[in-house]
PDB file of C-alpha atoms in Angstrom:
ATOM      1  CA  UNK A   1     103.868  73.960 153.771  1.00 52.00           C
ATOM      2  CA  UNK A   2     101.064  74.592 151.466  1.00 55.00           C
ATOM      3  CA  UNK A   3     100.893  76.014 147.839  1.00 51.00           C
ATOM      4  CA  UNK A   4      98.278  77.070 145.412  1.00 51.00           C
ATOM      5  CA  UNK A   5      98.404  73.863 143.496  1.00 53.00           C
ATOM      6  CA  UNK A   6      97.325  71.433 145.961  1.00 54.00           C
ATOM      7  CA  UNK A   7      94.780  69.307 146.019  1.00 56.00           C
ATOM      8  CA  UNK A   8      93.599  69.994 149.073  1.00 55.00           C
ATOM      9  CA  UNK A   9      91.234  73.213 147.389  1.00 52.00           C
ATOM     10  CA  UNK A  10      91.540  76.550 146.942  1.00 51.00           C
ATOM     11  CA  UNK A  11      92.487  78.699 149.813  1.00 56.00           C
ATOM     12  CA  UNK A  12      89.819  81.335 149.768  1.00 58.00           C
ATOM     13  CA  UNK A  13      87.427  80.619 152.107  1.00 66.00           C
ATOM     14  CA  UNK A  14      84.857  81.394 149.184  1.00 68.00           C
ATOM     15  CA  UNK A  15      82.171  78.465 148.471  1.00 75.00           C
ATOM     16  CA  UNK A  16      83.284  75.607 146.272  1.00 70.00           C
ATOM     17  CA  UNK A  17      80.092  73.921 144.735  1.00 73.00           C
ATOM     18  CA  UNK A  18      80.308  70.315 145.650  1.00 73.00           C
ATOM     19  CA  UNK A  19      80.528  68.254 142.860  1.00 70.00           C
ATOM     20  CA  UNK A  20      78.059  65.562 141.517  1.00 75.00           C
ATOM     21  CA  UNK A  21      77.544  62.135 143.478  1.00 76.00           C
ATOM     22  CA  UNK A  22      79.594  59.791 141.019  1.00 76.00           C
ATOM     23  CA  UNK A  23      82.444  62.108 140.933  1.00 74.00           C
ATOM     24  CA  UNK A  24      82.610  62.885 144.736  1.00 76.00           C
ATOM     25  CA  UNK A  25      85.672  60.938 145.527  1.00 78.00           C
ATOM     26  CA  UNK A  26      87.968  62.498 142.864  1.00 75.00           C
ATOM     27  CA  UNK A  27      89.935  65.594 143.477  1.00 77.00           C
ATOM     28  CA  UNK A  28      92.085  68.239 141.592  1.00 80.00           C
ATOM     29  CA  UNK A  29      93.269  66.991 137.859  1.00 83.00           C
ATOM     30  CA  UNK A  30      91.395  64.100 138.228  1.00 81.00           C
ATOM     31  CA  UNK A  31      88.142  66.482 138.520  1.00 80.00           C
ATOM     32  CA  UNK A  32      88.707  68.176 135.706  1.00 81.00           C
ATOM     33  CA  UNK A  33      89.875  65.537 133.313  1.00 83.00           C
ATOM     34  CA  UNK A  34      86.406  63.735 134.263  1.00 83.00           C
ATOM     35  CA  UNK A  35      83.667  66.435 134.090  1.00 83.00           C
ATOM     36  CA  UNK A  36      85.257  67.615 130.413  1.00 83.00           C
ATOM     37  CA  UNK A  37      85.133  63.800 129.794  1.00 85.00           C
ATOM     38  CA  UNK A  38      81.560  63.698 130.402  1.00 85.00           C
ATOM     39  CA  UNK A  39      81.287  67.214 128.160  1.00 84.00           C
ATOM     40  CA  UNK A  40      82.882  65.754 125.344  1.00 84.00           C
ATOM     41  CA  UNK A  41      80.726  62.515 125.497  1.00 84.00           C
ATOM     42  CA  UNK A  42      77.497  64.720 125.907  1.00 85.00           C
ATOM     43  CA  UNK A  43      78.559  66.348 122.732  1.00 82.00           C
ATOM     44  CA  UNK A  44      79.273  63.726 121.065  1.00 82.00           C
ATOM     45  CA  UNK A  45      75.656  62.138 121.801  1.00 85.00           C
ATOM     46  CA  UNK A  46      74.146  65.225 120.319  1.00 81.00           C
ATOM     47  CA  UNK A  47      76.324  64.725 116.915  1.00 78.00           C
ATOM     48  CA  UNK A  48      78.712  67.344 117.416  1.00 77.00           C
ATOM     49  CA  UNK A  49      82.446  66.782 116.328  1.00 73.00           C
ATOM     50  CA  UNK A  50      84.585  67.705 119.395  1.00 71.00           C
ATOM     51  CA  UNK A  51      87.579  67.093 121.533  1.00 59.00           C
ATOM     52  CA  UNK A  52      90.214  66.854 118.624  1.00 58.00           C
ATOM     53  CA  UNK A  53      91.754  69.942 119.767  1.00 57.00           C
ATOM     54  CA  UNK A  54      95.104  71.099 117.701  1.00 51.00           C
ATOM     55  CA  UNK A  55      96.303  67.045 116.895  1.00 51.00           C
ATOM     56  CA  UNK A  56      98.647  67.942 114.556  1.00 48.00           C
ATOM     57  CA  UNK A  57     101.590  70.460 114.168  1.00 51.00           C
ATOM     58  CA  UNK A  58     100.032  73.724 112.559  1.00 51.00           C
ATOM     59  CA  UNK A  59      99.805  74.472 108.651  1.00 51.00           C
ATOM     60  CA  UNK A  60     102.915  76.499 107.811  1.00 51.00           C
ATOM     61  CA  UNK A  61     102.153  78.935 104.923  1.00 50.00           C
ATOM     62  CA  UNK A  62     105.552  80.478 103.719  1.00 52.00           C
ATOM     63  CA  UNK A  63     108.086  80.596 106.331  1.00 53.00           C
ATOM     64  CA  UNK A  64     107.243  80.636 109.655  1.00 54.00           C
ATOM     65  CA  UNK A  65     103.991  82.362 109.707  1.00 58.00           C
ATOM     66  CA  UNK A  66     100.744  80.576 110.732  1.00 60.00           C
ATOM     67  CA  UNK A  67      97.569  80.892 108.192  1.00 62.00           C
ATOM     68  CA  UNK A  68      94.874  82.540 109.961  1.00 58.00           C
ATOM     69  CA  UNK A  69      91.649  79.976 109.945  1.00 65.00           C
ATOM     70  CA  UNK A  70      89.149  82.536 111.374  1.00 67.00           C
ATOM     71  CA  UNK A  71      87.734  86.200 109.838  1.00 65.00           C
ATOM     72  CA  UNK A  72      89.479  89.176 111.973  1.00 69.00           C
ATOM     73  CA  UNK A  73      87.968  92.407 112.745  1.00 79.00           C
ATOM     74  CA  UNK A  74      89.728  93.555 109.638  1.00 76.00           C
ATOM     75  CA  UNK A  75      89.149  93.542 105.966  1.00 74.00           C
ATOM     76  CA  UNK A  76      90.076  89.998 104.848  1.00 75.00           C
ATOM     77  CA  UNK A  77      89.898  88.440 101.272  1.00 73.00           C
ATOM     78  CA  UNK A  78      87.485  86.553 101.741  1.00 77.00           C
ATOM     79  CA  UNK A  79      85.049  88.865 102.706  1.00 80.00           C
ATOM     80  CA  UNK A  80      82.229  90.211 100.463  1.00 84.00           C
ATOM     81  CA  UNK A  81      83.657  93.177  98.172  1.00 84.00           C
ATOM     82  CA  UNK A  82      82.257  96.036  95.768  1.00 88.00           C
ATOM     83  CA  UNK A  83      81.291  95.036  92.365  1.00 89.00           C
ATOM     84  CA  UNK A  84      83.357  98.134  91.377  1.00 85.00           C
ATOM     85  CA  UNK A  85      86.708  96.921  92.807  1.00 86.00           C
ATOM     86  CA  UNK A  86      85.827  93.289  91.667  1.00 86.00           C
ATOM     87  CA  UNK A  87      85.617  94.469  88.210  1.00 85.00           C
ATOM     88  CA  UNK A  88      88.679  96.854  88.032  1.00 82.00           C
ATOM     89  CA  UNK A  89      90.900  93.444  89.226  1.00 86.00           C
ATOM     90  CA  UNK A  90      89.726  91.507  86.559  1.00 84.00           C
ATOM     91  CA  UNK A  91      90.395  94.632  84.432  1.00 80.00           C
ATOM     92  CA  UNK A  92      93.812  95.036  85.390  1.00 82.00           C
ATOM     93  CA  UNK A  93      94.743  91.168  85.874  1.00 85.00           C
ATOM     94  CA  UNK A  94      93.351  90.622  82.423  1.00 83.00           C
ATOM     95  CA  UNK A  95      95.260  93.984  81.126  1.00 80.00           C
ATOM     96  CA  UNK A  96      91.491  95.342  79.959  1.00 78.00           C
ATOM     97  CA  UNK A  97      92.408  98.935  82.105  1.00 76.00           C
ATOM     98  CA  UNK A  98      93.084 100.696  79.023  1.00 76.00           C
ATOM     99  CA  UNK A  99      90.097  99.696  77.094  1.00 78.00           C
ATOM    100  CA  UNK A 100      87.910 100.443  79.904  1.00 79.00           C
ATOM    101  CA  UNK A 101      88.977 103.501  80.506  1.00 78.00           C
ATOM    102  CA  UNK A 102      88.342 104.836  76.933  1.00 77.00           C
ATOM    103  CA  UNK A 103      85.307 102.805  77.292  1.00 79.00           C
ATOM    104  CA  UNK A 104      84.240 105.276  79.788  1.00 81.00           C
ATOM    105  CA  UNK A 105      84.752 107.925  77.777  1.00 84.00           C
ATOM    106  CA  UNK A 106      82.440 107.658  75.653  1.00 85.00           C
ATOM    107  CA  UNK A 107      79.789 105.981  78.237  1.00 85.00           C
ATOM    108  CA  UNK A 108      80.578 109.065  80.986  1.00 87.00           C
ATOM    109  CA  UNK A 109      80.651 111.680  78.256  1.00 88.00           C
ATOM    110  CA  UNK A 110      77.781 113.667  79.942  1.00 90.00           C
ATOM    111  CA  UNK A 111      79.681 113.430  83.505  1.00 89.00           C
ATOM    112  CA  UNK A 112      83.289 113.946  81.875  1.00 87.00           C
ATOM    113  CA  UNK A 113      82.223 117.195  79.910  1.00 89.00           C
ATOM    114  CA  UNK A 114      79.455 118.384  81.768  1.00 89.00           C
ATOM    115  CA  UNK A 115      75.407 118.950  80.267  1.00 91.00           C
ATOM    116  CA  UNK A 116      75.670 121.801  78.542  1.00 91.00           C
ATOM    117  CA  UNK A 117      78.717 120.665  76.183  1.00 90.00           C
ATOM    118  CA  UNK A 118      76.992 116.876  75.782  1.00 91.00           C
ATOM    119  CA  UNK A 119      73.269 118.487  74.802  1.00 92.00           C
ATOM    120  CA  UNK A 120      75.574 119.790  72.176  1.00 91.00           C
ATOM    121  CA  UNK A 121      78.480 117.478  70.973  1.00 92.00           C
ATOM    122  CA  UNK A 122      78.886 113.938  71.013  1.00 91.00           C
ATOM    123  CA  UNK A 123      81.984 111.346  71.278  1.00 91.00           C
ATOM    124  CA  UNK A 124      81.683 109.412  67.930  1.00 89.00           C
ATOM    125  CA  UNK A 125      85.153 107.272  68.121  1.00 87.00           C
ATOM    126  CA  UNK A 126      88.224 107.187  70.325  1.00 86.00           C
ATOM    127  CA  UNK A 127      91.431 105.673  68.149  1.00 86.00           C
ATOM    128  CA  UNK A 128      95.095 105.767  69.237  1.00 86.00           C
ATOM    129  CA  UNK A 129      94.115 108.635  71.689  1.00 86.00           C
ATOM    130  CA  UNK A 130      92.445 110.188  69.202  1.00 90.00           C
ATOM    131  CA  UNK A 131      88.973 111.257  70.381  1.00 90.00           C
ATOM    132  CA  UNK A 132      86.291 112.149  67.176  1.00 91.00           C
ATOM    133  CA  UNK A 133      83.550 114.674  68.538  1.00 91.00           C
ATOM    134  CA  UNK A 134      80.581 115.389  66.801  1.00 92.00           C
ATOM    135  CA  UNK A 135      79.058 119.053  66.977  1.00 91.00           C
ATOM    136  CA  UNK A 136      75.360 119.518  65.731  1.00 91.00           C
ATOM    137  CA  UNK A 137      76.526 122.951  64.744  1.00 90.00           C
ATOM    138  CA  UNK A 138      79.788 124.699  62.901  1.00 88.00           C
ATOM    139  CA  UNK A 139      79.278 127.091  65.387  1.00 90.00           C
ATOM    140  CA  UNK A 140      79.799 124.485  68.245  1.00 91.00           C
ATOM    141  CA  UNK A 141      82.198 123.153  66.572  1.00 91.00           C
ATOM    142  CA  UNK A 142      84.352 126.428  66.540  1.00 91.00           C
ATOM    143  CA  UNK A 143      83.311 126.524  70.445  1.00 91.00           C
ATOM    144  CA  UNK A 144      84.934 123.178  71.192  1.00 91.00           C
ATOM    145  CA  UNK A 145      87.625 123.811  69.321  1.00 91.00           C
ATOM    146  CA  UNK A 146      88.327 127.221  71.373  1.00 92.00           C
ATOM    147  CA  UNK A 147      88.232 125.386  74.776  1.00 91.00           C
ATOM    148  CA  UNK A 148      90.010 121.895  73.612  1.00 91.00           C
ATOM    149  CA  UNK A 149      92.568 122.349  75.848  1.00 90.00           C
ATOM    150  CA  UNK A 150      90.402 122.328  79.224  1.00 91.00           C
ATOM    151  CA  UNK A 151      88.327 119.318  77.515  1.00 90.00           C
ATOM    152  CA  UNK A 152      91.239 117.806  77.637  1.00 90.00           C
ATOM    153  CA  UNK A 153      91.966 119.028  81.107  1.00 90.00           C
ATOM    154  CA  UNK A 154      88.399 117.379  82.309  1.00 89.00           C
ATOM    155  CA  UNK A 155      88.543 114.093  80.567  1.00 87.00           C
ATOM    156  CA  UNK A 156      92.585 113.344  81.717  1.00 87.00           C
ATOM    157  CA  UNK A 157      90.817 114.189  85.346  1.00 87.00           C
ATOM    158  CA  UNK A 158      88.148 112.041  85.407  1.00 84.00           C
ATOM    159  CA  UNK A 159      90.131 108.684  82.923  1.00 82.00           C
ATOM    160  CA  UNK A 160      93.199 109.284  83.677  1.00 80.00           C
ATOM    161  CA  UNK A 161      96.388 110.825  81.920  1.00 83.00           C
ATOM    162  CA  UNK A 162      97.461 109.449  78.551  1.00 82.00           C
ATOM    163  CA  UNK A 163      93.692 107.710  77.323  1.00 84.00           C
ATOM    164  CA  UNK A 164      93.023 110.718  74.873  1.00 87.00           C
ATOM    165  CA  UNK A 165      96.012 112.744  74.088  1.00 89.00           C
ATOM    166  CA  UNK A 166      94.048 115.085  71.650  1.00 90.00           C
ATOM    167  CA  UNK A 167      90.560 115.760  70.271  1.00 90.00           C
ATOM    168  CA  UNK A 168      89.617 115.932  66.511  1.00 91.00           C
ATOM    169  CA  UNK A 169      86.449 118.020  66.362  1.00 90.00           C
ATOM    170  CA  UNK A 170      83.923 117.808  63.584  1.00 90.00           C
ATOM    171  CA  UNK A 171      80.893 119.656  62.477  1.00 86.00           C
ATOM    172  CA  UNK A 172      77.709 118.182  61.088  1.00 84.00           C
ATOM    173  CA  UNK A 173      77.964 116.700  57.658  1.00 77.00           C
ATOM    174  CA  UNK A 174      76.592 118.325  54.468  1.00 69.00           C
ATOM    175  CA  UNK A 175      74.076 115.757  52.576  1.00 68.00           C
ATOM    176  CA  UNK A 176      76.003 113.691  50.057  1.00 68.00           C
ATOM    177  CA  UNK A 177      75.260 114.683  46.409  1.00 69.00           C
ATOM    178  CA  UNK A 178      77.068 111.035  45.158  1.00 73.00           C
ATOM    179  CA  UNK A 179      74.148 108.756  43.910  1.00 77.00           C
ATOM    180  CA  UNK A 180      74.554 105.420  41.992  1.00 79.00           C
ATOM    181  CA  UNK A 181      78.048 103.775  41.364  1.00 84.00           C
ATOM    182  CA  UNK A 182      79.761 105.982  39.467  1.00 82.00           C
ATOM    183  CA  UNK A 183      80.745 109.259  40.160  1.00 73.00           C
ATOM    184  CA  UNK A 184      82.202 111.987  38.566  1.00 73.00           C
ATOM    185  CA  UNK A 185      84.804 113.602  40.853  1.00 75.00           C
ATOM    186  CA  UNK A 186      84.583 117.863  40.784  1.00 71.00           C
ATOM    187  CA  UNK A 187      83.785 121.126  42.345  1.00 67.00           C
ATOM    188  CA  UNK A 188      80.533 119.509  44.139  1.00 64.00           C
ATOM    189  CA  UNK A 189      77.578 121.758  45.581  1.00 62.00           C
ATOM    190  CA  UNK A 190      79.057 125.199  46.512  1.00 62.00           C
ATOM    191  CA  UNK A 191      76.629 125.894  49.732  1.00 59.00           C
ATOM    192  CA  UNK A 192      77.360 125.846  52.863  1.00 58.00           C
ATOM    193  CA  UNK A 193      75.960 123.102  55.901  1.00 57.00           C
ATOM    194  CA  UNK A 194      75.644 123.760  59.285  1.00 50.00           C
TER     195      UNK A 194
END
């Protein structure tokens, strides 16, 4: 009785390539053990650092499960990643989120409020949640202070909730009459500015 295993070939009638001169009197295992004998030696001639295989027991990480050695079709740490999410871990492992986001603010103000509001009025300071905005005009100031409440609306959308809570809105300032050290505190100019 015959198997699949035996030495004596495969039982297809398909063509087997004979195998080189030197090796012609060796059959099955003892084939195969040669030729990848003569592979690894080939390799080795050329410089290359092969035939180790897995020599030792496998690197446990945790537990039971096996640390991956090779990059996946998936996203993987160590693959190359957005400036923009770089930056907001370091933010938020170095507890900066907070100051960045008032940060931007002030540096989005255009984006946050739109271009017809920031050719207009300009974020001066942001303090305790307390957000300063300059108007070049009483009468933009008044505006502002009509529609705080969708400012507000806009700026909690685009920083987030809870970075300014409310908005102190200023008109321009009148020129300073004070000159000199001393001063003489009073009435002051009685005309309007702005």
């Amino acid at each position: 009785m015959t198997g699949p295993f035996d030495d004596d070939g495969p039982e297809e009638d398909a063509p087997v390539p004979a195998p080189p001169d030197h090796l012609a009197g060796l059959r099955g295992i003892d084939l195969v053990r040669r030729t990848v004998e003569e592979a690894r030696g080939a390799a080795r001639s050329q410089g290359k650092d092969v035939g180790r295989g897995r020599s030792g027991p496998a690197r446990r990480v945790g537990g039971n499960r096996r640390r991956r050695t090779w990059s996946g079709p998936g996203p993987d740490a160590r693959d190359p990643q957005l400036l923009g999410a770089v930056t907001q871990d370091l933010a938020k492992s170095r507890g900066w989120s907070a100051r960045v986001a008032e940060g931007s603010v002030i540096g989005r103000w255009r984006a946050v409020v739109g271009d017809q509001i920031a050719d207009h009025a300009t974020p001066t300071a942001l303090n305790e949640g307390v957000l300063t905005v300059t108007a070049e005009s009483t009468a933009w100031a008044t505006q502002l202070r009509m529609v705080q409440s969708q400012l507000l609306a806009k700026i909690a959308a685009v920083v987030g909730d809870g970075v300014v809570t409310t908005l102190k809105i200023v008109g321009p300032a009148g020129p300073s009459w004070r000159k000199g050290r001393y001063h003489v505190s009073g009435r002051g100019p009685r005309d309007t500015y702005g």
